[in-house]
DNA sequence: ACCTGAACACCGTTCAAGT
DNA sequence: ACCTGAACACCGTTCAAGT
C-alpha cells in the first residue's frame, strides 16, 4: 500500500549507501579536489554507524581512486597525480533540475539554510542566477524539492518490522537521522515523501484495526514530535543531550500509544 | 523555585488579560482608528475561550471608549466622534526597547514572520530604520526578545495543578496556546522564559523524586513535541485537525510518562 | 525560441557625516 | 555626544534585450 511498503530494489548496505552519498557530494563540487572528506570518526558519528563500517566507506572511495589518504592530514579528494576522474574541469554538465536540487542540498548541509540563496547556488553551479529559473519556479519550490529529495533517500535498510510499534519506531528514528544529516530539513516543511514514510510506518497499525482517524493523529503526533526535537536541535544546543532526550521521549510516546492501541484494537 | 512557581501578583481574569492585549495592539498602532477589532467569534476561537467571555472582552473596551460597535460592520477602533483617546496622532511616544518589541510582535502576528523586517518595523513605528539599532543590537536579538516577551505573557490563570501530570499538561497547553496566538513563535527558538515555564512544569515531578536527568529529558521531550506540532501548524494545513492531533499525542505522551514516573519514583 | 544581463524593489547593517 | 542619511553588500524575481 505505502510507497515504501515494497521496496522496488533491495536496499544497499549502509556503507555503500554512504559511499554513494559522498560520491555525489564530490561530483556536485561540494567537496573539491584537494579538500578533505569526512574522517572515519566523523562518518561514524554523522550517520550513526560503527567506526568499522565507516572505515569501509572510505575504502570504497579509495579503491575507486576518487580519494586518497594523506598522512597527517586525512582523506582528500583526488590522487597525488591529479584531479579526481569522472568530471574533467571546465566541462560543465548540462544543468538539470536534479543536479540543481542535489547541489542545493549539499550547500545547505554544509553552510546552513541561511547560506542557501539562488545567487549563491547559481555561483556554485557556475551558471548565471536566472538559469535556475528555467528548471525551478522559485526558491520556495526549490526548498520543497530539496526536502522531498532528502526524505526520499532510502535509509530503511534492514527488513521492515512487522509490528506497529517496531515499524513506527523505525520510521521515527529514520526521520530523526534525516534531520541530523540535514539540519535545514526540519524547517523546510513536510514534503510528500514524508507522507510516504508515515504511510509505511502506520500500515501495521491500520491492519491491526486501529481506526483511520486515530492512525492519522498518531502519524501527526509522532512526526511532529520528531520534527520538534529536530528544530530544537537546530537551535544550537548540546546535540548529545538532545539525542538522549529524543530516545527517551520517543519511548514514552510509544508506550502511551501502546496503551491506546491495546484498548482500541481487537487484541494481540 | 521556578520563576513561575509563586506568581508575584494574582493573575487577572482571562477577559481582562485579552482586553489588555487588544488595548496594546491598538496602542501600538497595529489596529488603527476605524479598523475592526476581532469579533466575539474570532476572539473566542483565537484564545480558546467561550463566546460569553469573549463578549466581556469587547464590553470592557467599549466601556473605555476605545472601541465602538458599528451595526452591520463590527466593533471598530475609536468612537463615532473622533479618534481613540490616549495617543493623540502626531505625538510620537519616545522610542523604547519595550515598545519596539511589542510592535514587532504585533507586526509578526498579523503579517507573518516573513513581513518582519527592520525597515518595515521602523516604518510602522514612524522612525528611521537606524533608530532601532540604538535599542536593539540586531534583528536576531530582536526576535529573541520577541520570543521572550511572548512566553512571558502570563496565561496560566487558574491555580497551578499540584500533581506532576496536571502541571505538565497545563504547561504544554499553555505553550500550544502561545504558538496558536503567535504563529512565528515556534520558529524563533526557545527563549529563557520558556525554560522558566518548564521549570514550573517540572517542579512537582522533581519533588516527587524523579531524578534530574529524567526531569530534563521529560521537559525537552514535551517542549519539543509541542513545538513540533506548532511548526507543522505553521506549514499551513488544517488547524482543526492538528488541534485534535495535538491533544491526542499529548495524552499519549503523558500516559507513557506516567508509566515511567510510576516505575522510577517512590510511589503515589 | 531560447537564454540571460540589467534592473527593480527589497534586505540587514556599517560608517561617516550631520546636528 | 547623539542621531541618522547614504552607502554597501546582499536578496528573489521581472522583463526586455540579446542571440
Coordinates of C-alpha atoms in Angstrom, one line a residue, chain B residues 25 34 78 114 133 158 222 246:
Chain B
X25 CA -2.5 46.2 19.8
X34 CA -11.6 53.0 12.2
X78 CA -12.4 54.8 18.0
X114 CA 8.4 37.0 6.6
X133 CA 19.7 49.9 16.5
X158 CA -6.2 29.1 37.1
X222 CA 7.3 17.7 25.9
X246 CA -2.0 17.7 19.4

